[in-house]
Amino acid sequence: MAQKNTMYVEQATETLEKGDIRKNFDDDGRVKRTGTLLTASAHIITAVIGSGVLSLAWAIAQLGWVAGPAVLMAFSFITYFTSTLLADCYRSPDPVTGKRNYTYMDVVRAHLGGVKVQLCGLAQYGNLVGVTIGYTITSSISMVAVKRSNCFHKHGHHVKCSISNYPFMIIFATIQILLSQIPNFHKLSWLSILAAVMSFAYSSIGLGLSIAKVADNGHARTALTGVTVGVDVSASEKVWRTFQAIGDIAFAYAYSTVLIEIQVSQFYRLLLLVFFGLVIFFSVTVH
């Protein structure tokens, strides 16, 4: 790491000798960061209002008006606390003037060291693999749902309309592999801006559908404890749905992913854009 930083300083010195202005470089010799309030806001919005927000209505319905908001507040505090810790860990040993840590593993190396660096890498990349698999499966399920819906409209609901998910998984995975070759994801600020617009769009759609449902029925049956055992679900289903709802709410809070490595966060944004783009494209072409 010291040798790598030295290389950056040497490169910066050579460039300065050729006449470049010092303000184009950070204090550690790297090219100066170009983030603005707009790009930072876009990153935060797309992290907070991720795809997990679409399941929040269902999650609150399972938990009820007491546990639901309580879990939301608990995870919001956890997100605030962990994000504050990560922001303080960006520089070390001093959080303001210390050396910058550009990756999560750098942070662990600076503050903990030892085998914990390798454990951090395993956890981080394991999380990336899990998220990638999750989006791949979700995208294939969504595209199959669109195709089945059109099949039912065309042939009637008595038709089985059995469709395999595997071709759509392969399509999505192939696109992921190709787009993951793009270098410097952290510089694609337009990607987060576009994703921020999409976040507001699908959140508004979810809100609109909820309002339309209430307006159509004239009332909405709600409960302080969520779905009712013996009426809506069995006791075992209530337990499993409760845990699933808590997991959905936890997944919806992802602000800490923009810290420390914005490149990782941009990869999530790219997955979202590919996911929704494929669903929209496929829904149009199957008509």
PDB file of N, CA and C in Angstrom, residues 208-220:
ATOM      1  N   GLY A 208     -49.359   5.190  -5.933  1.00  0.00           N
ATOM      2  CA  GLY A 208     -50.574   5.343  -6.731  1.00  0.00           C
ATOM      3  C   GLY A 208     -51.431   4.090  -6.739  1.00  0.00           C
ATOM      4  N   LEU A 209     -50.785   2.927  -6.833  1.00  0.00           N
ATOM      5  CA  LEU A 209     -51.535   1.672  -6.813  1.00  0.00           C
ATOM      6  C   LEU A 209     -52.226   1.464  -5.464  1.00  0.00           C
ATOM      7  N   SER A 210     -51.552   1.846  -4.380  1.00  0.00           N
ATOM      8  CA  SER A 210     -52.161   1.716  -3.053  1.00  0.00           C
ATOM      9  C   SER A 210     -53.381   2.624  -2.918  1.00  0.00           C
ATOM     10  N   ILE A 211     -53.253   3.867  -3.397  1.00  0.00           N
ATOM     11  CA  ILE A 211     -54.383   4.798  -3.342  1.00  0.00           C
ATOM     12  C   ILE A 211     -55.540   4.294  -4.194  1.00  0.00           C
ATOM     13  N   ALA A 212     -55.205   3.754  -5.379  1.00  0.00           N
ATOM     14  CA  ALA A 212     -56.246   3.237  -6.266  1.00  0.00           C
ATOM     15  C   ALA A 212     -56.973   2.049  -5.636  1.00  0.00           C
ATOM     16  N   LYS A 213     -56.230   1.201  -4.907  1.00  0.00           N
ATOM     17  CA  LYS A 213     -56.834   0.045  -4.244  1.00  0.00           C
ATOM     18  C   LYS A 213     -57.830   0.489  -3.177  1.00  0.00           C
ATOM     19  N   VAL A 214     -57.426   1.479  -2.387  1.00  0.00           N
ATOM     20  CA  VAL A 214     -58.317   1.993  -1.344  1.00  0.00           C
ATOM     21  C   VAL A 214     -59.536   2.666  -1.961  1.00  0.00           C
ATOM     22  N   ALA A 215     -59.323   3.451  -3.012  1.00  0.00           N
ATOM     23  CA  ALA A 215     -60.424   4.153  -3.662  1.00  0.00           C
ATOM     24  C   ALA A 215     -61.402   3.182  -4.306  1.00  0.00           C
ATOM     25  N   ASP A 216     -60.889   2.070  -4.816  1.00  0.00           N
ATOM     26  CA  ASP A 216     -61.738   1.082  -5.475  1.00  0.00           C
ATOM     27  C   ASP A 216     -62.641   0.362  -4.475  1.00  0.00           C
ATOM     28  N   ASN A 217     -62.091   0.017  -3.300  1.00  0.00           N
ATOM     29  CA  ASN A 217     -62.861  -0.724  -2.300  1.00  0.00           C
ATOM     30  C   ASN A 217     -63.647   0.186  -1.356  1.00  0.00           C
ATOM     31  N   GLY A 218     -63.258   1.451  -1.293  1.00  0.00           N
ATOM     32  CA  GLY A 218     -63.944   2.366  -0.396  1.00  0.00           C
ATOM     33  C   GLY A 218     -63.386   2.350   1.013  1.00  0.00           C
ATOM     34  N   HIS A 219     -62.621   1.327   1.360  1.00  0.00           N
ATOM     35  CA  HIS A 219     -62.002   1.260   2.681  1.00  0.00           C
ATOM     36  C   HIS A 219     -60.830   0.292   2.609  1.00  0.00           C
ATOM     37  N   ALA A 220     -59.979   0.318   3.624  1.00  0.00           N
ATOM     38  CA  ALA A 220     -58.844  -0.587   3.708  1.00  0.00           C
ATOM     39  C   ALA A 220     -58.820  -1.219   5.095  1.00  0.00           C
TER      40      ALA A 220
END
